[in-house]
């Protein structure tokens, strides 16, 4: 069997937190990443709109040769994962859902904080995760308004970022949480800032390593795993500004990336990316 690349997408640079985990678990596996920065943030948008974006992006990544698709965005997973799996049963998908299960299993206080976007909290996926796993546990939710935009601007160590985190986390701490679930793939990039606000005792759950393991399991099942010793030509696309993406990716991942432009075109309802 020959290896197949992994297609990964997000509204912006958030999915790079998942890509980083995939690269560290599966060196040699080629990845094709698309950041839909023309539309970031996804969180405040209607689920239907995010689903439409996700369908077109998936088609774009498959067209570039991706075998497996990682929806490295909780919001897009909430909006589109079910529909994507239904419309393309032959394609393996890995999606994100807030890690309520491990949080509920490990909390001692029974109080868990969840940070995610408004669309993620509205989706059926979140409701089903809560129903299945949150028995006897109180979940305190925050949408952290403005946090994704701060991260997209590279303003990690910034007073406004700290203020957003305090506003989200302080009431959770007062209520006695001992666990915070990162339900948005942008947020792992501010884990040091979250720790500063929450303290070292609070457990912060970043689902990226578990997502990478799931991708590896599926690749193995399909016979698409690459030789880990191979050097790969990973590709990056953004529907936003390539220079801005490259600079931010360098800041977040510490590697030099030269992304390619991808362009939305066509009338609403018949969008395509080129
Ligand atoms: N990184 C995304 C998520 O995991 C989307 C954030 C946004 O664009 O609002 O939800």
Short mmCIF file of C-alpha atoms in Angstrom, two decimals, residues 4 58-59 62 66-69 83-93 218 221-222 224:
data_model
loop_
_atom_site.label_atom_id
_atom_site.label_comp_id
_atom_site.label_asym_id
_atom_site.label_seq_id
_atom_site.Cartn_x
_atom_site.Cartn_y
_atom_site.Cartn_z
CA UNK A 4 -1.68 9.02 1.48
CA UNK A 58 -12.96 19.13 2.05
CA UNK A 59 -13.40 18.90 -1.72
CA UNK A 62 -9.36 15.74 -1.60
CA UNK A 66 -5.59 13.94 0.67
CA UNK A 67 -6.78 10.48 1.71
CA UNK A 68 -7.84 11.20 5.29
CA UNK A 69 -9.41 14.48 6.40
CA UNK A 83 -22.88 15.76 6.95
CA UNK A 84 -19.35 15.19 5.62
CA UNK A 85 -19.36 11.57 6.76
CA UNK A 86 -22.80 11.01 5.24
CA UNK A 87 -21.99 12.55 1.88
CA UNK A 88 -18.59 10.84 1.55
CA UNK A 89 -18.82 7.45 3.26
CA UNK A 90 -15.67 6.26 1.49
CA UNK A 91 -13.48 8.96 3.10
CA UNK A 92 -12.16 8.57 6.67
CA UNK A 93 -12.70 11.73 8.75
CA UNK A 218 -7.16 5.19 10.69
CA UNK A 221 -6.30 0.63 9.01
CA UNK A 222 -6.36 1.94 5.42
CA UNK A 224 -1.76 4.67 4.25
#
